[in-house]
Coordinates of C-alpha atoms in Angstrom, one line a residue:
Chain R
X22 CA 312.8 183.5 77.9
X23 CA 310.6 181.2 75.9
X24 CA 307.5 183.3 76.6
X25 CA 309.2 186.4 75.3
X26 CA 310.3 184.7 72.2
X27 CA 306.7 183.6 71.8
X28 CA 305.5 187.2 72.2
X29 CA 308.1 188.1 69.5
X30 CA 306.8 185.3 67.3
X31 CA 303.2 186.3 67.7
X32 CA 303.9 189.9 66.9
X33 CA 305.8 188.8 63.7
X34 CA 302.7 186.7 62.8
X35 CA 300.5 189.8 63.3
X36 CA 302.9 191.9 61.2
X37 CA 303.1 189.5 58.4
X38 CA 299.3 190.0 57.9
X39 CA 300.1 193.6 57.2
X40 CA 303.4 193.3 55.3
X41 CA 301.8 195.4 52.6
X42 CA 301.8 198.4 54.9
X43 CA 305.6 198.0 55.5
X44 CA 306.2 197.7 51.7
X45 CA 304.0 200.7 51.1
X46 CA 305.9 202.7 53.7
X47 CA 309.0 201.9 51.7
X48 CA 307.8 204.1 48.9
X49 CA 308.1 207.1 51.2
X50 CA 311.7 206.0 51.9
X51 CA 312.4 205.8 48.2
X52 CA 311.1 209.3 47.6
X53 CA 313.1 210.7 50.5
X54 CA 316.3 209.0 49.3
X55 CA 315.8 210.3 45.8
X56 CA 315.5 213.9 47.1
X57 CA 318.6 213.5 49.3
X58 CA 320.6 212.0 46.5
X59 CA 319.8 215.0 44.2
X60 CA 320.4 217.5 47.0
X61 CA 323.8 216.2 47.9
X62 CA 324.8 215.8 44.2
X63 CA 323.9 219.5 43.8
X64 CA 325.8 220.5 46.9
X65 CA 329.0 218.6 46.1
X66 CA 330.7 220.2 43.0
X67 CA 333.1 217.3 42.9
X68 CA 332.1 213.9 44.4
X69 CA 335.6 213.6 45.9
X70 CA 335.5 217.0 47.6
X71 CA 335.4 216.7 51.4
X72 CA 332.8 218.5 53.5
X73 CA 333.4 218.1 57.2
X74 CA 335.5 215.1 56.4
X75 CA 332.9 213.3 54.2
X76 CA 333.0 212.9 50.5
X77 CA 329.7 212.8 48.5
X78 CA 329.2 209.0 48.6
X79 CA 330.0 208.9 52.3
X80 CA 327.5 211.6 53.1
X81 CA 324.8 209.9 51.0
X82 CA 325.5 206.5 52.6
X83 CA 325.4 208.2 56.0
X84 CA 322.0 209.7 55.4
X85 CA 320.8 206.4 53.8
X86 CA 321.8 204.3 56.8
X87 CA 320.4 206.7 59.4
X88 CA 317.2 207.0 57.4
X89 CA 317.0 203.2 57.2
X90 CA 317.7 202.9 60.9
X91 CA 315.1 205.4 61.9
X92 CA 312.5 203.8 59.6
X93 CA 313.2 200.5 61.4
X94 CA 313.3 201.7 65.0
X95 CA 311.1 204.7 65.3
X96 CA 308.0 203.9 67.4
X97 CA 305.3 206.5 67.4
X98 CA 302.6 203.9 67.6
X99 CA 304.5 202.0 70.2
X100 CA 305.0 204.9 72.5
X101 CA 301.4 206.0 72.0
X102 CA 300.2 202.5 72.9
X103 CA 302.2 202.6 76.2
X104 CA 300.9 206.1 76.9
X105 CA 297.3 204.9 76.3
X106 CA 297.9 201.8 78.5
X107 CA 299.0 204.0 81.4
X108 CA 296.3 206.7 80.9
X109 CA 293.4 204.2 80.6
X110 CA 294.7 201.8 83.2
X111 CA 294.9 199.0 80.6
X112 CA 298.5 198.4 81.8
X113 CA 297.0 196.8 84.9
X114 CA 295.5 193.9 82.9
X115 CA 299.1 192.8 82.2
X116 CA 300.0 192.7 85.8
X117 CA 298.3 189.5 86.6
X118 CA 300.0 187.7 83.7
X119 CA 303.2 185.8 84.3
X120 CA 305.4 188.1 82.3
X121 CA 306.9 191.6 82.8
X122 CA 305.0 194.4 81.0
X123 CA 308.3 196.0 80.0
X124 CA 309.6 192.7 78.6
X125 CA 306.3 192.1 76.8
X126 CA 306.3 195.6 75.3
X127 CA 310.0 195.4 74.2
X128 CA 309.7 192.1 72.5
X129 CA 306.5 193.3 70.8
X130 CA 308.3 196.3 69.4
X131 CA 311.4 194.4 68.5
X132 CA 309.3 192.1 66.3
X133 CA 308.0 195.0 64.3
X134 CA 311.6 196.3 64.0
X135 CA 312.7 192.9 62.8
X136 CA 310.1 192.9 60.0
X137 CA 311.0 196.5 59.0
X138 CA 314.7 195.6 59.1
X139 CA 314.2 192.8 56.6
X140 CA 312.4 195.2 54.2
X141 CA 314.2 198.5 54.8
X142 CA 317.8 197.2 55.3
X143 CA 317.9 194.9 52.3
X144 CA 315.8 197.0 49.9
X145 CA 317.1 200.3 51.2
X146 CA 320.8 199.4 50.8
X147 CA 320.1 197.9 47.5
X148 CA 318.4 201.0 46.3
X149 CA 321.2 203.3 47.4
X150 CA 323.8 200.9 45.8
X151 CA 321.9 201.2 42.5
X152 CA 321.9 205.0 42.9
X153 CA 325.6 205.3 43.7
X154 CA 327.1 202.2 42.1
X155 CA 329.4 201.6 45.1
X156 CA 329.3 200.3 48.7
X157 CA 331.3 201.4 51.7
X158 CA 334.5 199.3 52.0
X159 CA 333.7 196.9 54.9
X160 CA 334.8 193.4 55.4
X161 CA 332.5 190.7 56.8
X162 CA 333.7 191.1 60.4
X163 CA 333.1 194.8 60.2
X164 CA 329.7 194.3 58.7
X165 CA 328.8 192.0 61.6
X166 CA 330.1 194.6 64.1
X167 CA 328.1 197.3 62.5
X168 CA 325.0 195.1 62.7
X169 CA 325.8 194.6 66.4
X170 CA 325.7 198.3 67.0
X171 CA 322.5 198.5 65.0
X172 CA 321.0 195.9 67.2
X173 CA 322.1 197.7 70.3
X174 CA 320.8 201.0 68.9
X175 CA 317.4 199.3 68.3
X176 CA 317.4 198.0 71.9
X177 CA 318.3 201.3 73.4
X178 CA 315.8 203.2 71.3
X179 CA 313.1 200.7 72.3
X180 CA 313.9 201.2 76.0
X181 CA 314.0 205.0 75.7
X182 CA 310.6 204.9 73.9
X183 CA 309.3 202.6 76.7
X184 CA 310.6 205.1 79.3
X185 CA 308.9 208.0 77.4
X186 CA 305.6 206.1 77.3
X187 CA 305.8 205.1 81.0
X188 CA 306.6 208.8 81.8
X189 CA 302.8 209.1 81.6
X190 CA 302.7 207.8 85.1
X191 CA 304.0 211.3 86.1
X192 CA 302.8 213.7 83.4
X193 CA 299.5 212.0 82.4
X194 CA 300.3 212.3 78.6
X195 CA 303.9 211.9 77.5
X196 CA 303.3 212.0 73.8
X197 CA 304.8 215.4 73.4
X198 CA 308.1 214.0 74.8
X199 CA 308.1 211.5 72.0
X200 CA 307.6 214.3 69.5
X201 CA 310.7 216.2 70.9
X202 CA 312.8 213.0 71.0
X203 CA 311.9 212.0 67.5
X204 CA 312.5 215.4 66.0
X205 CA 315.9 215.7 67.8
X206 CA 316.9 212.4 66.3
X207 CA 315.6 213.3 62.8
X208 CA 317.2 216.8 62.7
X209 CA 320.4 216.2 64.5
X210 CA 321.0 212.5 63.9
X211 CA 319.5 211.5 60.5
X212 CA 319.7 214.3 57.9
X213 CA 323.4 215.3 58.3
X214 CA 326.5 213.7 59.8
X215 CA 327.0 215.4 63.1
X216 CA 330.4 216.8 61.9
X217 CA 328.4 219.3 59.8
X218 CA 327.1 221.0 63.0
X219 CA 328.9 223.7 65.1
X220 CA 331.2 222.3 67.8
X221 CA 328.9 223.1 70.6
X222 CA 326.0 221.2 69.0
X223 CA 328.4 218.3 68.3
X224 CA 329.3 218.2 72.0
X225 CA 325.6 218.0 72.9
X226 CA 325.0 215.2 70.3
X227 CA 328.0 213.2 71.6
X228 CA 326.5 212.9 75.0
X229 CA 322.9 212.5 73.8
X230 CA 321.0 209.3 72.7
X231 CA 321.6 210.5 69.1
X232 CA 325.2 209.3 69.4
X233 CA 324.2 205.7 70.3
X234 CA 321.0 205.4 68.4
X235 CA 321.8 207.0 65.1
X236 CA 325.2 208.6 64.6
X237 CA 327.3 205.8 66.0
X238 CA 326.2 202.9 63.8
X239 CA 326.0 205.2 60.7
X240 CA 329.5 206.6 61.3
X241 CA 330.9 203.0 61.5
X242 CA 329.0 202.0 58.4
X243 CA 330.5 204.8 56.2
X244 CA 334.0 204.9 57.8
X245 CA 334.7 201.9 60.1
X246 CA 337.6 202.0 62.5
X247 CA 338.1 199.9 65.7
X248 CA 338.7 202.8 68.1
X249 CA 335.4 204.4 67.1
X250 CA 333.8 201.0 67.4
X251 CA 335.0 200.6 71.0
X252 CA 333.8 204.1 72.0
X253 CA 330.4 203.6 70.4
X254 CA 329.9 200.1 71.9
X255 CA 330.9 201.4 75.4
X256 CA 328.5 204.3 75.1
X257 CA 325.8 202.0 73.9
X258 CA 326.3 199.6 76.9
X259 CA 326.1 202.6 79.3
X260 CA 323.0 203.8 77.7
X261 CA 321.5 200.3 77.6
X262 CA 322.0 199.9 81.4
X263 CA 320.8 203.4 82.3
X264 CA 317.6 203.2 80.0
X265 CA 316.8 199.7 81.4
X266 CA 317.1 200.9 85.0
X267 CA 315.1 204.0 84.3
X268 CA 312.3 201.9 82.8
X269 CA 312.3 199.5 85.8
X270 CA 312.2 202.4 88.3
X271 CA 309.4 204.4 86.7
X272 CA 307.4 201.2 86.2
X273 CA 307.7 200.1 89.7
X274 CA 306.9 203.5 91.1
X275 CA 304.0 204.1 88.7
X276 CA 302.3 200.7 89.2
X277 CA 302.0 201.3 92.9
X278 CA 300.1 204.5 92.5
X279 CA 297.8 203.4 89.7
X280 CA 294.2 204.4 89.9
X281 CA 291.8 202.3 87.9
X282 CA 288.1 202.8 88.5
X283 CA 285.3 200.7 87.3
X284 CA 285.2 197.7 85.0
Chain K
X16 CA 289.0 174.8 102.5
X17 CA 289.2 178.6 102.1
X18 CA 290.5 179.6 98.7
X19 CA 289.9 183.4 98.8
X20 CA 290.1 185.6 101.9
X21 CA 289.5 189.3 102.1
X22 CA 290.0 190.8 105.5
X23 CA 289.0 194.4 106.2
X24 CA 289.9 195.5 102.7
X25 CA 290.0 199.2 101.8
X26 CA 290.8 200.9 98.6
X27 CA 290.8 204.7 98.2
X28 CA 291.5 206.6 95.0
X29 CA 292.7 210.2 94.7
X30 CA 290.9 211.8 91.8
X31 CA 291.6 215.2 90.2
X32 CA 288.7 217.6 90.4
X33 CA 288.3 220.5 88.0
X34 CA 286.0 223.5 88.4
X35 CA 283.7 224.1 85.5
X36 CA 284.6 226.1 82.4
X37 CA 287.8 227.5 80.8
X38 CA 288.7 229.3 84.0
X39 CA 288.4 226.0 85.9
X40 CA 290.7 224.3 83.4
X41 CA 293.4 227.0 83.9
X42 CA 293.0 226.9 87.6
X43 CA 293.5 223.1 87.6
X44 CA 296.9 223.6 86.0
X45 CA 298.3 225.8 88.7
X46 CA 296.3 224.7 91.7
X47 CA 295.1 221.1 91.1
X48 CA 292.4 219.9 93.5
X49 CA 292.0 216.3 94.5
X50 CA 289.1 214.3 95.9
X51 CA 289.5 211.0 97.8
X52 CA 287.0 208.3 96.9
X53 CA 286.5 205.2 99.0
X54 CA 286.0 202.6 96.3
X55 CA 286.2 199.7 98.7
X56 CA 285.3 200.4 102.3
X57 CA 286.1 197.6 104.8
X58 CA 285.1 194.5 103.0
X59 CA 285.6 191.0 104.4
X60 CA 284.6 187.6 103.1
X61 CA 285.8 184.1 102.4
X62 CA 285.2 181.8 99.5
X63 CA 285.5 178.0 99.8
X64 CA 287.0 175.6 97.3
X65 CA 284.7 174.7 94.4
X66 CA 282.2 177.4 95.1
X67 CA 280.6 179.5 92.3
X68 CA 280.1 182.8 94.0
X69 CA 278.2 185.9 92.7
X70 CA 279.8 189.2 93.6
X71 CA 277.2 191.8 92.7
X72 CA 276.3 195.4 93.2
X73 CA 275.3 198.5 91.2
X74 CA 277.7 200.4 89.1
X75 CA 280.5 202.0 91.1
X76 CA 279.9 199.7 94.1
X77 CA 283.5 198.5 94.1
X78 CA 283.1 195.1 92.5
X79 CA 285.8 195.4 89.8
X80 CA 288.1 197.2 92.3
X81 CA 287.8 194.2 94.6
X82 CA 288.5 191.7 91.8
X83 CA 291.5 193.7 90.8
X84 CA 292.8 193.6 94.4
X85 CA 292.2 189.9 94.6
X86 CA 294.1 189.3 91.4
X87 CA 297.0 191.5 92.3
X88 CA 296.2 194.2 89.8
X89 CA 295.6 196.9 92.4
X90 CA 297.3 197.5 95.8
X91 CA 294.8 197.6 98.7
X92 CA 295.0 200.8 100.7
X93 CA 294.5 198.8 103.9
X94 CA 293.6 195.2 104.8
X95 CA 294.7 191.7 103.9
X96 CA 294.0 189.6 100.8
X97 CA 295.0 186.0 100.2
X98 CA 294.1 183.8 97.2
X99 CA 295.1 180.2 97.5
X100 CA 297.2 181.2 100.5
X101 CA 299.2 183.6 98.2
X102 CA 299.3 187.3 98.9
X103 CA 298.4 188.8 95.4
X104 CA 300.5 191.9 96.0
X105 CA 303.7 190.2 97.2
X106 CA 303.5 187.2 94.9
X107 CA 301.6 188.5 91.9
X108 CA 303.5 186.4 89.4
X109 CA 303.2 183.2 91.5
X110 CA 299.5 183.7 91.8
X111 CA 299.2 184.4 88.1
X112 CA 300.0 180.7 87.4
X113 CA 297.1 179.6 89.7
X114 CA 294.3 181.9 88.6
X115 CA 292.5 182.8 85.4
X116 CA 290.8 186.1 84.7
X117 CA 288.2 187.1 82.1
X118 CA 287.2 190.8 82.0
X119 CA 284.1 190.9 79.7
X120 CA 284.9 194.5 78.7
X121 CA 288.6 194.0 78.1
X122 CA 290.1 191.8 75.4
X123 CA 293.1 189.8 76.3
X124 CA 293.4 187.9 73.0
X125 CA 295.6 189.0 70.1
X126 CA 292.9 190.2 67.7
X127 CA 294.9 189.5 64.5
X128 CA 295.8 185.9 65.5
X129 CA 293.4 182.9 65.4
X130 CA 292.1 181.4 68.6
X131 CA 294.4 178.4 68.1
X132 CA 297.5 180.7 67.9
X133 CA 296.2 182.6 70.9
X134 CA 295.9 179.5 73.0
X135 CA 299.4 178.4 72.0
X136 CA 300.6 181.9 73.0
X137 CA 298.9 181.7 76.4
X138 CA 300.4 178.2 76.9
X139 CA 303.8 179.6 76.2
X140 CA 303.5 182.5 78.6
X141 CA 302.3 180.1 81.4
X142 CA 305.4 177.9 80.6
X143 CA 303.3 174.9 79.6
X144 CA 304.8 172.2 77.6
X145 CA 303.7 172.3 73.9
X146 CA 302.2 168.8 74.0
X147 CA 300.2 169.6 77.1
X148 CA 298.9 172.8 75.5
X149 CA 297.9 170.8 72.4
X150 CA 296.0 168.3 74.6
X151 CA 294.3 171.1 76.5
X152 CA 293.3 172.8 73.2
X153 CA 291.7 169.6 72.0
X154 CA 289.9 169.1 75.2
X155 CA 288.4 172.6 75.2
X156 CA 287.8 172.5 71.5
X157 CA 285.2 169.9 72.2
X158 CA 283.8 171.3 75.5
X159 CA 283.5 174.8 74.2
X160 CA 282.6 173.8 70.6
X161 CA 285.3 175.8 69.0
X162 CA 285.8 173.8 65.8
X163 CA 283.9 176.1 63.6
X164 CA 286.1 179.2 64.2
X165 CA 289.3 178.0 65.9
X166 CA 291.3 179.0 62.8
X167 CA 289.6 182.3 62.1
X168 CA 291.3 185.5 63.3
X169 CA 289.8 186.8 66.5
X170 CA 288.9 190.1 64.9
X171 CA 286.4 188.3 62.7
X172 CA 284.6 186.4 65.5
X173 CA 281.2 187.3 67.0
X174 CA 281.1 188.6 70.6
X175 CA 279.8 185.2 71.8
X176 CA 282.6 183.3 70.1
X177 CA 285.2 185.7 71.3
X178 CA 284.0 185.4 74.9
X179 CA 284.2 181.6 74.6
X180 CA 287.8 182.0 73.4
X181 CA 288.6 184.4 76.2
X182 CA 287.4 181.9 78.7
X183 CA 289.4 179.1 77.1
X184 CA 292.5 181.3 77.0
X185 CA 292.2 181.9 80.7
X186 CA 291.9 178.1 81.3
X187 CA 294.9 176.9 79.4
X188 CA 297.1 176.8 82.5
X189 CA 294.5 174.9 84.5
X190 CA 293.7 177.6 87.1
X191 CA 292.3 176.7 90.4
X192 CA 290.3 179.9 90.6
X193 CA 288.6 181.7 87.7
X194 CA 287.6 185.4 88.1
X195 CA 284.9 186.4 85.7
X196 CA 284.1 190.0 85.5
X197 CA 280.8 190.5 83.6
X198 CA 281.5 187.6 81.2
X199 CA 278.0 187.8 79.6
X200 CA 277.9 191.5 79.0
X201 CA 276.4 192.4 75.6
X202 CA 275.5 188.8 74.7
X203 CA 272.2 187.6 73.4
X204 CA 270.1 185.3 75.6
X205 CA 271.0 182.1 73.6
X206 CA 274.8 182.8 73.9
X207 CA 274.4 183.8 77.5
X208 CA 272.8 180.5 78.3
X209 CA 275.5 178.7 76.4
X210 CA 278.3 180.5 78.4
X211 CA 276.4 179.7 81.7
X212 CA 276.2 176.0 80.8
X213 CA 280.0 176.0 80.1
X214 CA 280.8 177.7 83.3
X215 CA 278.7 175.2 85.2
X216 CA 280.4 172.3 83.5
X217 CA 283.8 173.8 84.2
X218 CA 283.0 174.0 87.9
X219 CA 281.6 170.5 87.9
X220 CA 284.3 168.7 85.8
X221 CA 287.4 170.6 86.9
X222 CA 286.3 171.7 90.3
X223 CA 287.3 175.3 89.5
X224 CA 286.3 177.9 92.0
X225 CA 284.5 180.6 90.2
X226 CA 284.2 184.2 91.4
X227 CA 281.7 186.0 89.2
X228 CA 280.5 189.6 88.9
X229 CA 277.5 190.3 86.7
X230 CA 274.6 192.7 86.3
X231 CA 272.6 189.9 84.8
X232 CA 270.4 188.3 87.4
X233 CA 270.1 185.2 85.1
X234 CA 273.8 184.5 85.5
X235 CA 273.5 184.7 89.3
X236 CA 270.3 182.7 89.6
X237 CA 271.4 179.9 87.3
X238 CA 275.0 179.6 88.4
X239 CA 275.6 180.6 91.9
X240 CA 274.7 179.1 95.3
X241 CA 276.0 182.0 97.2
X242 CA 275.8 185.7 96.6
X243 CA 277.7 188.7 98.1
X244 CA 276.1 192.0 97.4
X245 CA 278.1 195.1 97.8
X246 CA 277.1 198.7 97.6
X247 CA 279.2 201.9 98.1
X248 CA 282.2 199.8 98.8
X249 CA 280.6 197.7 101.6
X250 CA 279.2 194.2 101.9
X251 CA 275.5 194.6 102.4
X252 CA 274.6 190.9 102.1
X253 CA 276.6 187.7 102.1
X254 CA 274.2 184.7 102.0
X255 CA 273.2 181.6 100.1
X256 CA 270.8 182.1 97.1
X257 CA 268.3 179.9 99.0
X258 CA 268.3 182.2 102.1
X259 CA 268.2 185.3 99.9
X260 CA 265.1 184.0 98.2
X261 CA 263.5 182.7 101.5
X262 CA 264.1 185.9 103.4
X263 CA 263.3 188.3 100.7
X264 CA 260.5 186.4 99.1
X265 CA 257.9 187.4 101.7
X266 CA 255.8 189.0 99.0
X267 CA 253.8 187.1 96.4
X268 CA 252.3 188.4 93.3
X269 CA 248.7 187.2 92.7
X270 CA 247.1 187.7 89.3
X271 CA 243.4 186.8 89.1
X272 CA 240.6 186.8 86.5
X273 CA 237.2 187.1 88.2
X274 CA 233.5 186.7 87.4
X275 CA 232.6 189.8 89.6
X276 CA 234.6 192.8 90.7
X277 CA 236.0 192.8 94.3
X278 CA 237.1 195.8 96.2
X279 CA 240.4 195.2 98.1
X280 CA 241.2 198.9 98.9
X281 CA 242.6 199.4 102.4
X282 CA 243.0 195.7 103.0
X283 CA 245.9 195.0 105.3
X284 CA 249.0 193.3 103.6
X285 CA 247.6 193.8 100.1
X286 CA 248.9 196.2 97.6
X287 CA 247.0 196.6 94.3
X288 CA 249.5 196.6 91.5
X289 CA 247.0 196.6 88.6
X290 CA 243.2 196.9 88.6
X291 CA 241.4 196.4 85.3
X292 CA 238.0 195.6 86.6
X293 CA 237.7 191.8 86.3
X294 CA 241.5 191.4 86.0
X295 CA 243.4 192.1 89.2
X296 CA 247.1 192.0 90.0
X297 CA 247.9 192.3 93.7
X298 CA 251.0 192.0 95.9
X299 CA 250.5 190.0 99.2
X300 CA 252.8 190.7 102.1
X301 CA 252.9 187.2 103.6
X302 CA 254.2 188.6 106.9
X303 CA 250.9 190.5 107.3
X304 CA 248.4 188.2 105.5
X305 CA 248.6 184.7 104.2
X306 CA 248.0 184.0 100.5
X307 CA 245.2 181.7 101.4
X308 CA 243.6 184.6 103.3
X309 CA 244.0 186.9 100.3
X310 CA 242.3 184.3 98.1
X311 CA 239.4 184.0 100.6
X312 CA 238.9 187.8 100.2
X313 CA 238.6 187.3 96.5
X314 CA 236.2 184.4 97.0
X315 CA 237.4 181.2 95.4
X316 CA 234.0 180.7 93.6
X317 CA 234.5 184.1 92.0
X318 CA 237.9 183.2 90.5
X319 CA 238.1 182.1 86.8
X320 CA 241.9 181.9 86.6
X321 CA 244.7 182.5 89.1
X322 CA 248.5 182.8 88.9
X323 CA 250.7 183.1 92.0
X324 CA 254.3 184.0 91.6
X325 CA 257.4 185.1 93.5
X326 CA 258.8 188.6 93.3
X327 CA 261.5 188.4 90.5
X328 CA 265.0 188.2 91.9
X329 CA 265.9 191.3 89.9
X330 CA 263.4 193.3 92.0
X331 CA 264.7 191.7 95.3
X332 CA 268.2 192.7 94.4
X333 CA 267.3 196.2 93.3
X334 CA 265.3 196.6 96.6
X335 CA 268.4 195.7 98.5
X336 CA 270.4 198.3 96.6
X337 CA 267.8 200.9 97.2
X338 CA 267.5 200.2 100.9
X339 CA 271.3 200.6 101.3
X340 CA 271.3 203.8 99.3
X341 CA 268.6 205.2 101.6
X342 CA 270.8 204.4 104.7

């Protein structure tokens, strides 16, 4: 485990050199939140009115937390890197090192997520709090439990991205799959609470990764209850095991048929 | 003691083939065609402990593929490999702790970190105690003269400095075998010489077995006592450097400056390479005619200046490549 923590630490050290990029990216988040705030304020005639069970503040907090979460965990560069590693055969150069490529990649990505978490979570929530003047009613235990679901969401998303990247073993270039995955999360899991969608779409979302990666933690954040928490955590654990096994399977099969010519 | 053993090793690749043009591209989607390439075709050799061995061949000969099979990166299609009595495929991770690899064309260092942080990183991934890593860094700091740039991010280093760091990073865990795949590629002559000296010292002081591939004849000549030449996936020569030179150096180059012109046309065993009247450059095939005999033909009293040299190793090797290609 020490080596993986060192990979995590080294990636943090690399990220710190470019902390300006993360802070700069936050400006985009600021603009996005400003637009959503005005949009929902215009939609809700009365802040206490309920749309699909959400009042105005809850909707805005939902969008804010999913937006923060996606800013932290999305991994276009990460997936692209794995796709390139597979396509060019660079992945093989990790094979004769005493660590697992999957473990190496995951801890690498988690380090970037951690840095973004520090910036987006703290500054993002502070920003929305300044906008709205209130915070969802959560006690300290509930906050810790929400953070646990956020951590699991990050882990599951990292594994799913790893799987998408490694899918290049089969399709040569799996970047389009990332595009589909990220757009599904953005449209169905970030911009609106899922209760806003027709029942058939809701059923689809409840069984999709959107439920464990985006909706679950955000739902708990705006309206915490223990029965929801149990369902979300169980779904997350199932997704965690499945995505991990999928990564292992595709990696094992892929490495065996690797073709790398020349130096 | 045998350290590396390759026994009837084969590696075939299946490569997608596409017909030319747009039509070909469309056809390749629905009816992909594949071609099988034999990158390594029945290679066998053994390397003894403490040897520095040159593993050379033209581009596409199968050198890197062989190294990748020896280090557990690629699965052989057929045949057996063992390095330090470990099967690289079955026990890839176990072997990883015993070997070091440097691929001249692939960076393994973290470019945004300093060499020092990189060495600490490599120490950690090889499960080496922090104090031991620190000691190792200090040792190599001196040997590889790293002081000047040990705290500069790798992205800001020159190629020569980076290669030195790459080698150090691959040595942190004290490997018994070091695989160097074109370590001097792209380096200037001074830095090349520097790297060669370091490799030699490494072999002498740490008794590290070194398996080297290079296109640079200087690397081979100055470092290795044994050479394996491969071409088209097959071993075409496995011999000591001494034997290689002895058997293939049956031709001498004689350059003379003369008082009077001499006609050597149609003389057995003599090929005229350059004829500028009083200055002559000939090649003497010593199997057909001795050098002394050739000098007699020129008349020693007629010679103002003479230079006799061996055929450059580069030419010998390229002759071997060409002969194999003709076969």
